[in-house]
Coordinates of C-alpha atoms and ligand atoms in Angstrom, one line a residue:
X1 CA 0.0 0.0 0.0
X2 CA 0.7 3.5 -1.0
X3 CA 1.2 6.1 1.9
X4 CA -0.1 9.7 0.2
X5 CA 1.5 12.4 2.4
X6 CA 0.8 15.9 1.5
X7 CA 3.7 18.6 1.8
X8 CA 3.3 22.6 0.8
X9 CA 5.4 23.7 -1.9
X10 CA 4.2 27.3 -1.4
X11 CA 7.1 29.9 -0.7
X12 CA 6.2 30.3 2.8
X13 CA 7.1 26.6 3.4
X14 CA 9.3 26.8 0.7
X15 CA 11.3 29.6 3.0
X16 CA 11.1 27.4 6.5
X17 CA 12.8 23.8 4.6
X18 CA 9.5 22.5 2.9
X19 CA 11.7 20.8 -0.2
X20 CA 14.3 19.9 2.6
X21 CA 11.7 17.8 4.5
X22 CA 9.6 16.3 1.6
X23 CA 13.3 15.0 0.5
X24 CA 14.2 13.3 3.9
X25 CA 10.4 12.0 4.1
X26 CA 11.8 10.3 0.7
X27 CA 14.9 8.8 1.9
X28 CA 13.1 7.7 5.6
X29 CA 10.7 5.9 3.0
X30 CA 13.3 4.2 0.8
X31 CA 15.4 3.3 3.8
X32 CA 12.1 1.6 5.1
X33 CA 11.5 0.0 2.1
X34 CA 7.8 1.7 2.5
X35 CA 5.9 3.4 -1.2
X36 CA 4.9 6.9 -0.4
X37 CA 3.5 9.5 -2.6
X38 CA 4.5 13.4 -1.9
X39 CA 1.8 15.9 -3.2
X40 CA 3.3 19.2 -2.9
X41 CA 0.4 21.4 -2.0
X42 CA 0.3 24.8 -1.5
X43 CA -0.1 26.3 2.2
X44 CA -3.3 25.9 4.7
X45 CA -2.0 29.3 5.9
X46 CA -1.0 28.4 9.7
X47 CA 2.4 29.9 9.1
X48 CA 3.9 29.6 12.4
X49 CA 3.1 25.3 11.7
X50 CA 5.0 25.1 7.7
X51 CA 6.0 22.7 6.8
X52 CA 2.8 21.1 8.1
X53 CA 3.1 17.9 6.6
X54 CA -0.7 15.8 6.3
X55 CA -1.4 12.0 6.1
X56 CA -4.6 10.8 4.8
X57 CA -5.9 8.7 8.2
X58 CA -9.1 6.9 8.7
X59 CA -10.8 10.5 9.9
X60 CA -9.5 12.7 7.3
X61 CA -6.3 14.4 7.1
X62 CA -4.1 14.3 10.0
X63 CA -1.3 17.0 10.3
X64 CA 2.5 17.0 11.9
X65 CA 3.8 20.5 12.3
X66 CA 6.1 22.3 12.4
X67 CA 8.5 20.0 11.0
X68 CA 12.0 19.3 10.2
X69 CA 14.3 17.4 7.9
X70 CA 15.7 15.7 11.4
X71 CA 11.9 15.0 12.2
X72 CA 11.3 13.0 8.9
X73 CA 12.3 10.0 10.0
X74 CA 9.7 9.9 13.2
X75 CA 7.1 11.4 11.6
X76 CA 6.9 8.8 8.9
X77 CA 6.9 6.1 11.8
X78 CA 4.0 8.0 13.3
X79 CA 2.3 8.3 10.3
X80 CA 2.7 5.0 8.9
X81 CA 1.8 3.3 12.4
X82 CA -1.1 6.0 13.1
X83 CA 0.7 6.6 16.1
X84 CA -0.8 10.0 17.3
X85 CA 1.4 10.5 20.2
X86 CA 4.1 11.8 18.2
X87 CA 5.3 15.4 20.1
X88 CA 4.0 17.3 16.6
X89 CA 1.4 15.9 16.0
X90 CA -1.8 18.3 15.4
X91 CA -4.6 15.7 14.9
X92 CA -7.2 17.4 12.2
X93 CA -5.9 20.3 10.2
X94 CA -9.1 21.3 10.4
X95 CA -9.5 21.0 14.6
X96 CA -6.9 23.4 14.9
X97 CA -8.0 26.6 16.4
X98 CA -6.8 29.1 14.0
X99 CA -8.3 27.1 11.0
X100 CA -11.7 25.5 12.7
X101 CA -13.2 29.2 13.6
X102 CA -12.5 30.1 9.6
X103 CA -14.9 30.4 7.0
X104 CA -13.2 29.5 4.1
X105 CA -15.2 30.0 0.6
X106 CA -12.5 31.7 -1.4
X107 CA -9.5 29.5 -0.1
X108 CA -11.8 26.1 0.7
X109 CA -9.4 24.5 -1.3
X110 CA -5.6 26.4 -0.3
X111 CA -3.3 23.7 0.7
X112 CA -5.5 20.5 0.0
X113 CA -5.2 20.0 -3.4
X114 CA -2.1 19.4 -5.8
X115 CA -2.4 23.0 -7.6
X116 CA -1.2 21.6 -10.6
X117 CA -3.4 18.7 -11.2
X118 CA -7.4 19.8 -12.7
X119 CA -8.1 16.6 -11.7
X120 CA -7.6 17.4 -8.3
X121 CA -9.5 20.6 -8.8
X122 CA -12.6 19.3 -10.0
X123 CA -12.8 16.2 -7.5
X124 CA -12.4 18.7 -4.6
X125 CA -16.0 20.8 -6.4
X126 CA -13.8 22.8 -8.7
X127 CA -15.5 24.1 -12.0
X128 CA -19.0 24.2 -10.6
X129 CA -19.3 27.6 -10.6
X130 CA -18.3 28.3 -14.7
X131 CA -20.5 25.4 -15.6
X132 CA -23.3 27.1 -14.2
X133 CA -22.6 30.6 -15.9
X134 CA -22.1 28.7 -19.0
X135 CA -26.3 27.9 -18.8
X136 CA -26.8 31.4 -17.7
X137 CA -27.3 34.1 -20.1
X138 CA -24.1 36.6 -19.6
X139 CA -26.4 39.6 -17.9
X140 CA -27.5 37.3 -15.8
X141 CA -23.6 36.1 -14.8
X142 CA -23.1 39.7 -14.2
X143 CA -26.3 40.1 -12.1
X144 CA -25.2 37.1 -9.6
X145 CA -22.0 38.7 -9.0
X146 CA -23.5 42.3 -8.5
X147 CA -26.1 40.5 -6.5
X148 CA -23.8 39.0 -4.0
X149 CA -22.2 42.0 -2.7
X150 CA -18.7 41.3 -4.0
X151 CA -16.6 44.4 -3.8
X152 CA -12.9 44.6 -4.5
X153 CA -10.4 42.6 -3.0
X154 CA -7.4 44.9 -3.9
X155 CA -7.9 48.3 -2.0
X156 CA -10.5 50.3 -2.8
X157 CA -13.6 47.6 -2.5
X158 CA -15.5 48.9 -5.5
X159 CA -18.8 46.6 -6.1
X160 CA -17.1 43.7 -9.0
X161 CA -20.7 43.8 -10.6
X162 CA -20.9 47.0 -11.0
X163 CA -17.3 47.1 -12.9
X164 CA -18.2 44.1 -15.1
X165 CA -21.6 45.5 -16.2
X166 CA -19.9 49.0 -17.4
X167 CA -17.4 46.6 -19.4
X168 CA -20.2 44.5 -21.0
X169 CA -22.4 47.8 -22.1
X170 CA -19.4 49.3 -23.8
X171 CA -19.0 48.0 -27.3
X172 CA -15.5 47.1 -28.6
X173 CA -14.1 44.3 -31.1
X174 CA -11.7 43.6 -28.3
X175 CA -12.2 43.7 -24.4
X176 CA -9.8 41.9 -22.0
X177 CA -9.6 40.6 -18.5
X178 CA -6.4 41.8 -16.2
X179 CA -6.0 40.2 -13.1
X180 CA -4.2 42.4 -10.3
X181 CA -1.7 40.0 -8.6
X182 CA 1.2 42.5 -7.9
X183 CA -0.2 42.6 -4.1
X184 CA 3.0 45.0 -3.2
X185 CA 1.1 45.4 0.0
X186 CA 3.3 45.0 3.4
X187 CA 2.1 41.8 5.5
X188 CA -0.1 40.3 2.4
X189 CA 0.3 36.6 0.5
X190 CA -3.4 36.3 0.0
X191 CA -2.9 36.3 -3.8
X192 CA 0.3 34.3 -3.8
X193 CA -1.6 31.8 -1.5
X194 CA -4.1 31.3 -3.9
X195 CA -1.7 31.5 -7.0
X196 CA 0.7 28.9 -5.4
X197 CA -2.2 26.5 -3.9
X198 CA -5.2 26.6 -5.9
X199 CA -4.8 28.5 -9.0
X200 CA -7.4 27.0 -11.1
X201 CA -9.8 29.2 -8.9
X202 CA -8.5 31.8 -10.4
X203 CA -8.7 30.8 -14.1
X204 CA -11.9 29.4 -13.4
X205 CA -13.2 33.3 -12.2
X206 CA -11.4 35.5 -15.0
X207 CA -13.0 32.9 -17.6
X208 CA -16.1 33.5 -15.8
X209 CA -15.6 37.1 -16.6
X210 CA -14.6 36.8 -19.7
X211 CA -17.8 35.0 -20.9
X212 CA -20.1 37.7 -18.6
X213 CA -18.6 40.6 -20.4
X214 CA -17.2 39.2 -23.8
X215 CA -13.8 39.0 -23.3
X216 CA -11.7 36.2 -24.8
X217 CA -8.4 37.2 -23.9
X218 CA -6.8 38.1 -20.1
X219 CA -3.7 38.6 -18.2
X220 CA -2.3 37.7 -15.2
X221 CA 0.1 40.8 -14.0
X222 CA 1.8 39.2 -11.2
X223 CA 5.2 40.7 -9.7
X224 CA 8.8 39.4 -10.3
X225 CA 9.1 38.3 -6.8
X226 CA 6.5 35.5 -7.1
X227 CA 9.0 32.8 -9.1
X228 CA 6.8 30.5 -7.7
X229 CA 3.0 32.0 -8.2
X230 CA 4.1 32.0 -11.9
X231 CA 6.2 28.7 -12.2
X232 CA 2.6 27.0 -10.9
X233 CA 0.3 29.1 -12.5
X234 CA 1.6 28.7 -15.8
X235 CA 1.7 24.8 -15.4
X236 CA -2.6 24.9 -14.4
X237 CA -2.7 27.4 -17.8
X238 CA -1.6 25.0 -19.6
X239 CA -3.6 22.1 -17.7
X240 CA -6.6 24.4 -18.1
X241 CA -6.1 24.1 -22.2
X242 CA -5.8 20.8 -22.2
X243 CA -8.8 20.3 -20.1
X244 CA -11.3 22.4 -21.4
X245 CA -11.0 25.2 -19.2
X246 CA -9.7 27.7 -20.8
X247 CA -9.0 27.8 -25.3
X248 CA -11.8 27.7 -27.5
X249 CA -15.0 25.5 -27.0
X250 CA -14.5 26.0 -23.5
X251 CA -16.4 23.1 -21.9
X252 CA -18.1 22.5 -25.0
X253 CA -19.8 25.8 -25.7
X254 CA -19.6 28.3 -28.2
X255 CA -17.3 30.7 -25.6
X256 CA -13.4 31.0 -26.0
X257 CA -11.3 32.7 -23.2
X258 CA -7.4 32.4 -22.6
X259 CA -4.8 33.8 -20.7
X260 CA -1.4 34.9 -20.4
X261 CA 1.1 35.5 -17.4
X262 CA 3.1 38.4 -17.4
X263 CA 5.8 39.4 -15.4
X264 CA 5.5 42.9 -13.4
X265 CA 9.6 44.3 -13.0
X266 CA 8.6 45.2 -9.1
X267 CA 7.0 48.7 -8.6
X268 CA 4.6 49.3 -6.0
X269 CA 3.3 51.9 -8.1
X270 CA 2.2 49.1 -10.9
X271 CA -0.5 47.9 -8.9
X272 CA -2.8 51.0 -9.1
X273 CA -4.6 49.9 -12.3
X274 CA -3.9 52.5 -14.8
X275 CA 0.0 51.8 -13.8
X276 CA -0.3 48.4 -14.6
X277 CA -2.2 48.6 -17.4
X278 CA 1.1 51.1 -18.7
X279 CA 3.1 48.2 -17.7
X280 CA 1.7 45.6 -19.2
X281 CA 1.5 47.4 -22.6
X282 CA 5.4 47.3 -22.0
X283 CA 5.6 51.2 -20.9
X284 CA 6.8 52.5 -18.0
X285 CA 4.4 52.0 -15.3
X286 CA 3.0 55.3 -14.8
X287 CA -0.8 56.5 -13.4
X288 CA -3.3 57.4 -16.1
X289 CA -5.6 60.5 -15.5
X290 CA -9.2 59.4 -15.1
X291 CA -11.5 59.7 -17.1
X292 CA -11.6 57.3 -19.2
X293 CA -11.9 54.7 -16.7
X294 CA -10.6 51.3 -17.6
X295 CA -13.9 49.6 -18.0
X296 CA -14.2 52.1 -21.0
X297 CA -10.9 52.3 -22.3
X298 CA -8.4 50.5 -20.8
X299 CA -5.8 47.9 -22.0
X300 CA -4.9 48.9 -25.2
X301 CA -7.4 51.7 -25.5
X302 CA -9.9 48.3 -25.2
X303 CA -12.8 48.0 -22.6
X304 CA -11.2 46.7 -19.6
X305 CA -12.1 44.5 -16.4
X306 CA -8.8 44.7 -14.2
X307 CA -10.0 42.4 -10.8
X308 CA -7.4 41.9 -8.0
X309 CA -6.9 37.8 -7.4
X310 CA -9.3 37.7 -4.7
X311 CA -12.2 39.6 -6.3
X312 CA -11.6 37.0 -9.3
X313 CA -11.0 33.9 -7.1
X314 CA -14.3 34.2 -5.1
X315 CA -16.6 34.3 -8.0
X316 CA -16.6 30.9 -8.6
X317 CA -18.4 29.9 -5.1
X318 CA -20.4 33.0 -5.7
X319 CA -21.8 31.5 -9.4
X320 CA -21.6 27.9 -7.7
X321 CA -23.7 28.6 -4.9
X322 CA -25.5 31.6 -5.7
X323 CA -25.7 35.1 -4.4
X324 CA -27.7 34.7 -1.6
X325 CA -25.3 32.3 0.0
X326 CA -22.3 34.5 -0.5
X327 CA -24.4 37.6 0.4
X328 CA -25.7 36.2 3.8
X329 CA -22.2 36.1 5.1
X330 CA -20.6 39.5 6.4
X331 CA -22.5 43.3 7.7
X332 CA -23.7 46.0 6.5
X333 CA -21.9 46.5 2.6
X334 CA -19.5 44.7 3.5
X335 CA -20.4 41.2 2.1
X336 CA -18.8 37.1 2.0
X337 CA -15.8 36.5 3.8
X338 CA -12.7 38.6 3.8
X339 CA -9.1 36.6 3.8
X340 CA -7.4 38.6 6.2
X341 CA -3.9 38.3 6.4
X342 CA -2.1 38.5 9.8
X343 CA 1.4 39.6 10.3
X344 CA 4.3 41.7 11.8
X345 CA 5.3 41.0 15.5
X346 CA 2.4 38.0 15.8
X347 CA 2.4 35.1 17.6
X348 CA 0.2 32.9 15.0
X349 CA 0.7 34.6 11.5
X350 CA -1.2 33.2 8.7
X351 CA -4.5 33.2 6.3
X352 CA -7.5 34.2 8.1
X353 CA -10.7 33.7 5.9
X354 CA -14.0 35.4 7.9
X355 CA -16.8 37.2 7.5
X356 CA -16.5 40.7 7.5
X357 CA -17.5 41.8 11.3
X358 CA -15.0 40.3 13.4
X359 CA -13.4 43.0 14.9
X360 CA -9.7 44.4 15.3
X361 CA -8.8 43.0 18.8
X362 CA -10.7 39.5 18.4
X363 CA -8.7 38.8 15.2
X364 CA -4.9 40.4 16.9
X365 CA -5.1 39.5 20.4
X366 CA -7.5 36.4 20.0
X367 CA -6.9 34.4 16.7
X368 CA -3.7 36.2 16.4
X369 CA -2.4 35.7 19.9
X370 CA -0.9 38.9 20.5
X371 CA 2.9 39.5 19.9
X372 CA 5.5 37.3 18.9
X373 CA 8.4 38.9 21.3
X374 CA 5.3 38.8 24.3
X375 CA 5.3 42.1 24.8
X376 CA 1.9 44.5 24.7
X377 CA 0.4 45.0 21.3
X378 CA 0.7 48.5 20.6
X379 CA -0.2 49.3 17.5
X380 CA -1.5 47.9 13.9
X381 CA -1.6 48.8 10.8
X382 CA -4.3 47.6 8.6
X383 CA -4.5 47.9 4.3
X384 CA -0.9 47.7 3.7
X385 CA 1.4 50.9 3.7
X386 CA -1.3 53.5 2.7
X387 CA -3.7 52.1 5.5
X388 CA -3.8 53.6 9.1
X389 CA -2.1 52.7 12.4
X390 CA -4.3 51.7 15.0
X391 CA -4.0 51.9 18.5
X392 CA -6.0 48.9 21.6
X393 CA -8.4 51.8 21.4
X394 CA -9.9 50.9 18.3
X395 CA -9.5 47.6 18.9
X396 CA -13.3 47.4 19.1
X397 CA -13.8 48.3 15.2
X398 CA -15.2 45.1 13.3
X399 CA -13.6 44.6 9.8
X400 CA -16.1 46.5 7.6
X401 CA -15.5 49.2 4.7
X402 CA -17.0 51.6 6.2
X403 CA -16.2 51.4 9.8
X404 CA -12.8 51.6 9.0
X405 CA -13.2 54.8 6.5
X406 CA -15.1 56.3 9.5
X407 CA -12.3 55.8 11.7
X408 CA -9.8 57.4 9.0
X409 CA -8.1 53.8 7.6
X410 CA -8.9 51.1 5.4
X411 CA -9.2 47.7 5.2
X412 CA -7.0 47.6 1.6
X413 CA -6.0 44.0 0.4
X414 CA -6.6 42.6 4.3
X415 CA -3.1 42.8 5.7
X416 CA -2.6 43.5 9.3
X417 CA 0.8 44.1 10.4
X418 CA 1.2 44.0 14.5
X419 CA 3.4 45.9 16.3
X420 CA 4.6 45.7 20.0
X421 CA 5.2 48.4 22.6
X422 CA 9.1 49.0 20.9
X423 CA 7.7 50.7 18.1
X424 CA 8.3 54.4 17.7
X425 CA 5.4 55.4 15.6
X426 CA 7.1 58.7 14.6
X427 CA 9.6 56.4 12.9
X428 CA 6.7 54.9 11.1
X429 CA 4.9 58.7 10.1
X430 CA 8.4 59.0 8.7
X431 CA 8.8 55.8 6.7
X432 CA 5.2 56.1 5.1
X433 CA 6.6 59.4 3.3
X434 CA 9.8 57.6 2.2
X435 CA 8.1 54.8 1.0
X436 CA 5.7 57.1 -0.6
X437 CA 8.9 59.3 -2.4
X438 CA 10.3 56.2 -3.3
X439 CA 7.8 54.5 -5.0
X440 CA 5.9 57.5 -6.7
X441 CA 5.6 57.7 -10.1
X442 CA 5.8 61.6 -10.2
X443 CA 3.1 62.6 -12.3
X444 CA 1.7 64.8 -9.8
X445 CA 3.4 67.4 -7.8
X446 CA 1.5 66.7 -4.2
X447 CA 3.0 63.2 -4.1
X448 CA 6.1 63.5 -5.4
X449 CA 7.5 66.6 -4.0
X450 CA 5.2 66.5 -0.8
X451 CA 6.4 63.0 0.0
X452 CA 10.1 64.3 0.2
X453 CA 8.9 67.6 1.4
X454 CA 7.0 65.4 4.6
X455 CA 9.9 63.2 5.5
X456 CA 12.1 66.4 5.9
X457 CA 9.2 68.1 7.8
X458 CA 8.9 64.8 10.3
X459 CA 12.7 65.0 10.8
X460 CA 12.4 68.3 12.2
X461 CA 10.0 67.3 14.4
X462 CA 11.7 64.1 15.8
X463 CA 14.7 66.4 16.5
X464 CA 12.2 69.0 18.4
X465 CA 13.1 71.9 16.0
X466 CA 9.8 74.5 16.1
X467 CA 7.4 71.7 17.0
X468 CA 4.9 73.0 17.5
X469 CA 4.7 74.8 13.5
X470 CA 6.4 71.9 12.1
X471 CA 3.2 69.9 13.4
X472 CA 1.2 72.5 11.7
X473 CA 3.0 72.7 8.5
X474 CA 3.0 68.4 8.7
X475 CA -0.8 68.4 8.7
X476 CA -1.3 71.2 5.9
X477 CA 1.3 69.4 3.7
X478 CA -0.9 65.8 4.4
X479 CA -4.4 68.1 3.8
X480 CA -2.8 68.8 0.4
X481 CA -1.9 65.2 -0.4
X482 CA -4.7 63.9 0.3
X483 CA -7.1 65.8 -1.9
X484 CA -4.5 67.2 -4.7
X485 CA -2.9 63.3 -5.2
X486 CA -3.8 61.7 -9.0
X487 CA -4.3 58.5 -7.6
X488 CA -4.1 56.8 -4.1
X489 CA 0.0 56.3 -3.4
X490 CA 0.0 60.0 -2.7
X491 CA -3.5 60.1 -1.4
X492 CA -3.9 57.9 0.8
X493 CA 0.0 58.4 2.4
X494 CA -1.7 60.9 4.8
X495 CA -3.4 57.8 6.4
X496 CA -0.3 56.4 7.7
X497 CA 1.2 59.3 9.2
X498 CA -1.7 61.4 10.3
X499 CA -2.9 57.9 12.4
X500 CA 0.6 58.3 14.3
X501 CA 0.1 61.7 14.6
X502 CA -3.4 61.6 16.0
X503 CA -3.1 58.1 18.4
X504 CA 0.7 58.1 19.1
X505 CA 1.4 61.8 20.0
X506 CA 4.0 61.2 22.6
X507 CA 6.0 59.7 19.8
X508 CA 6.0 63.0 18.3
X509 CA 7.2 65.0 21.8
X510 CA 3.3 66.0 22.4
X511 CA 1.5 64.8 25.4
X512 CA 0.1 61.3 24.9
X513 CA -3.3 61.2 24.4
X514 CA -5.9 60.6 26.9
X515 CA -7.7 57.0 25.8
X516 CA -11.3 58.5 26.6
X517 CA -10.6 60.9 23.9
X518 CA -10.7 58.2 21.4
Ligands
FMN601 C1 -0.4 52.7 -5.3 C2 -1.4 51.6 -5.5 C3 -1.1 50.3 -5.4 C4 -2.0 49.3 -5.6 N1 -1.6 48.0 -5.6 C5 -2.5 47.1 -5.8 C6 -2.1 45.7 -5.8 O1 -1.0 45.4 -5.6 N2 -3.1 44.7 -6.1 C7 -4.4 45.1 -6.3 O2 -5.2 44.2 -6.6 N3 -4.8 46.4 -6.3 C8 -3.9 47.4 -6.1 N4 -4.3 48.7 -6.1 C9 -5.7 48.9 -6.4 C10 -6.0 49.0 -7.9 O3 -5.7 50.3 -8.4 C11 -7.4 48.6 -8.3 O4 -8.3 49.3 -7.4 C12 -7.7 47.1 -8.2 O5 -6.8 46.4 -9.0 C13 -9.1 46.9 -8.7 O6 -9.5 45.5 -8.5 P1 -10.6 45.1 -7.4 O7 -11.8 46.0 -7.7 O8 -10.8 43.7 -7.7 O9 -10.0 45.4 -6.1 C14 -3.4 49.7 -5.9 C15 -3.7 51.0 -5.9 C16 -2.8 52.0 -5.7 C17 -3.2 53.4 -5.7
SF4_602 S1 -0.2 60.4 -6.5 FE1 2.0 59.8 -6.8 S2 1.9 57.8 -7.7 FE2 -0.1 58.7 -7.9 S3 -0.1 59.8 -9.9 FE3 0.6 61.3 -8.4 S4 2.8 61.1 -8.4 FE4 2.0 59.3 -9.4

């Protein structure tokens, strides 16, 4: 008998020894004379547990973690006797805390299936969701998804439907698909997750799109950093062709969609879509004026859906299952599950997928488990470097849109990056206007010389030089970038360092704020 063990091949695990270990779980086997088969899956995303190795056992999947080469040797004993007193042993992937309290729609499969392998895909429910569109009418695609509540997964959490239905009422020879996977935001991996362990999800929601707006060609803009995302999503391209999925005929009907991955040279800047869409026609990546918005002209001068991985990834439960099941998750406009992504100084960093609602302090000091160095959260930041710093007295905030916009921040891609009571937050105000000089494109004055103009303002103020008017002069100079920016890297910069500003002001040499004032 065969002994299936299932090891991630995703970078994280990749990073931590993942090869290393499915290599000595080889030799342990040949040494014992034992068959085994390694899938390389991609990552449940328990990071603080890679490489989690599974075995299939008579309840389901039974999980070591975290484990070593040195470990290999014992953990195939214990997994070929069923031996569950082995010291890493977790039992049930899916009785672990962290992952048992999850609803995951969007990443049901992540770190269960061989990415590579449609089989695999389509015996774990994959597909479901584009065979039904293909009996719907494509209005009638496009009214599911606006019907579900789906807004964007990459930042600014516009309604998908909405987007699609501009795209399929402008008339064009040639329309196109972009998928957003540059995700250049600090503490994120939610699209490299999905790339790396369960990219046919993907494919199967840009084809989707491509049938509900009448587009037969997309592209996957995914950054340089992500060897990986691309070495795997190129092999379930070309698994998609040969199975159906993507190519002309798709599935048998009269629709043809493919897709192409191109490679993004690393610009934080290239993930705002106008950027990207410079980028990918081989320009350099640099923000378009709107109007025309993409949807109208975009790609090429062609009507354009561009869809961060997320937004395109959790339309295939939402066309599987209908709207009214995805809709009946989540609060207020905020709808379906959001796959938060915890990290920074955290004690259990990883893949969080959940309703909107839960709040700040359940998902940091609860699922999170407060700091890794066990010292006092102090603060978090929340939607990557443009989002806002948060201090335990907004821990009370539930992950919604609009609570967060209320409470000046955002919830961006869904990274949260935790900080302990070491940080100096004036440090931070200071690096989100560096960043922000560094990465802009420099179309617009506001941004690029009020990002250079802001880190020399905050140095005056962390060396106490006329405080008092350089705190003045710091909140004029964020007023103007926030509503003279083009696009959002300039805009949004503000967030960052007027959160410090406002929550941390003893960083800054002010009195500290009183917590009732919050
Ligand atoms: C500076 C900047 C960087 C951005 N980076 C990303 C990114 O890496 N990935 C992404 O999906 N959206 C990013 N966005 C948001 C995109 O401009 C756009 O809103 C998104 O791709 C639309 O897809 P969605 O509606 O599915 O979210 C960025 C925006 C700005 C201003
Ligand atoms: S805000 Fe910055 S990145 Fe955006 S268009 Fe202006 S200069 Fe470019």
């Amino acid at each position: 008998m065969t002994l299936r063990l299932f090891v991630p091949a995703d970078a994280g695990a990749l990073a931590v020894g993942g090869d290393e270990v499915a290599h000595a779980l080889q030799v342990a086997a040949n040494r014992r004379k034992v068959s085994i088969e390694i899938v390389r899956t991609g990552s449940r995303g328990l990071y603080w547990l890679e490489p989690m190795v599974e075995t299939v056992a008579s309840a389901g999947r039974s999980a070591y973690g975290p484990v070593t080469a040195a470990d290999a040797e014992s953990v195939l004993d214990a997994a070929l006797g069923g031996d569950d007193k082995h010291p890493l042993h977790l039992g049930r992937p899916e009785d672990v805390a962290f992952l048992k309290t999850q609803t995951r729609l969007t990443f049901a499969r992540c770190g269960i299936v061989d990415p590579r392998s449609l089989d695999d895909y389509r015996a774990h429910d994959g597909g479901k969701g584009l065979g039904r569109a293909l009996q719907m009418p494509p209005a009638s695609v496009i009214e599911e998804v606006t019907q579900s509540g789906l807004r964007g997964r990459g930042g600014a959490g516009f309604p998908t439907g909405i987007k699609w239905k501009t795209v399929a009422d402008t008339a064009a020879d040639q329309k196109y698909i972009v998928c957003n996977a540059d995700e250049g935001d600090s503490g994120t991996y939610a699209d490299r997750m999905i790339m790396e362990g369960d990219p046919f999800v993907l494919i199967e929601g840009m084809t989707i799109a491509g049938i509900a707006v009448g587009a037969t060609q997309g592209f996957v803009y995914v950054r340089s950093e992500y060897p990986r995302a691309i070495a795997v999503l190129n092999d379930a391209i070309r698994a998609a062709r040969r199975g159906g999925m993507l190519g002309r005929d798709i599935a048998g009907s009269s629709f043809a969609f493919d897709l192409e991955v191109r490679v993004g040279a690393g610009a934080y800047v290239c993930g705002e879509e106008t950027s990207l869409l410079d980028s990918l026609e081989g320009k350099r990546g640099v923000v378009r004026a709107k109007p025309p918005l993409p949807a109208h002209k975009g790609l090429f001068g062609m009507p354009t859906v561009i869809n961060n991985v997320l937004s395109l990834a959790s339309v295939p439960i939402i066309l599987e299952k209908g709207a009214a099941f995805y809709r009946d998750f989540g609060m207020g406009r905020s709808r379906g599950t959001m796959p938060i992504q915890l990290a920074g100084n955290v004690k259990y960093p990883g893949l969080y997928e959940t309703a909107f609602g839960i709040t700040l302090g359940e998902l940091v000091d609860g699922i999170g488990g407060g700091t890794r160095s066990g010292r006092p959260v102090r603060a978090v930041q929340v939607g990557g470097p443009l989002g806002a710093y948060f201090p335990r007295s907004l821990f009370h905030l539930p992950f919604d849109y609009e609570a967060f916009a209320k409470a000046d921040g955002l919830i961006g891609h869904g990274g949260v990056v935790v900080f302990d009571d070491t940080v100096d937050m004036a440090k931070q105000a200071r690096f989100a206007m560096e960043f922000c000089a560094i990465e802009s494109c420099g179309k617009c004055t506001p941004c690029r010389v009020g990002s250079t103009r802001g880190v020399e303002v905050i140095d005056r103020i962390i060396r106490n030089h006329n405080r008092a008017d350089n705190t003045a002069l710091l909140e004029d100079l964020c007023h103007t970038m926030k509503f003279g920016s083009l696009c959002a890297l300039g805009g949004f910069t503000p967030y960052p360092v007027m959160s410090a500003l406002t929550h941390f002001p003893e960083d800054f040499g002010a009195p500290p704020k009183l917590q009732a004032a919050e």
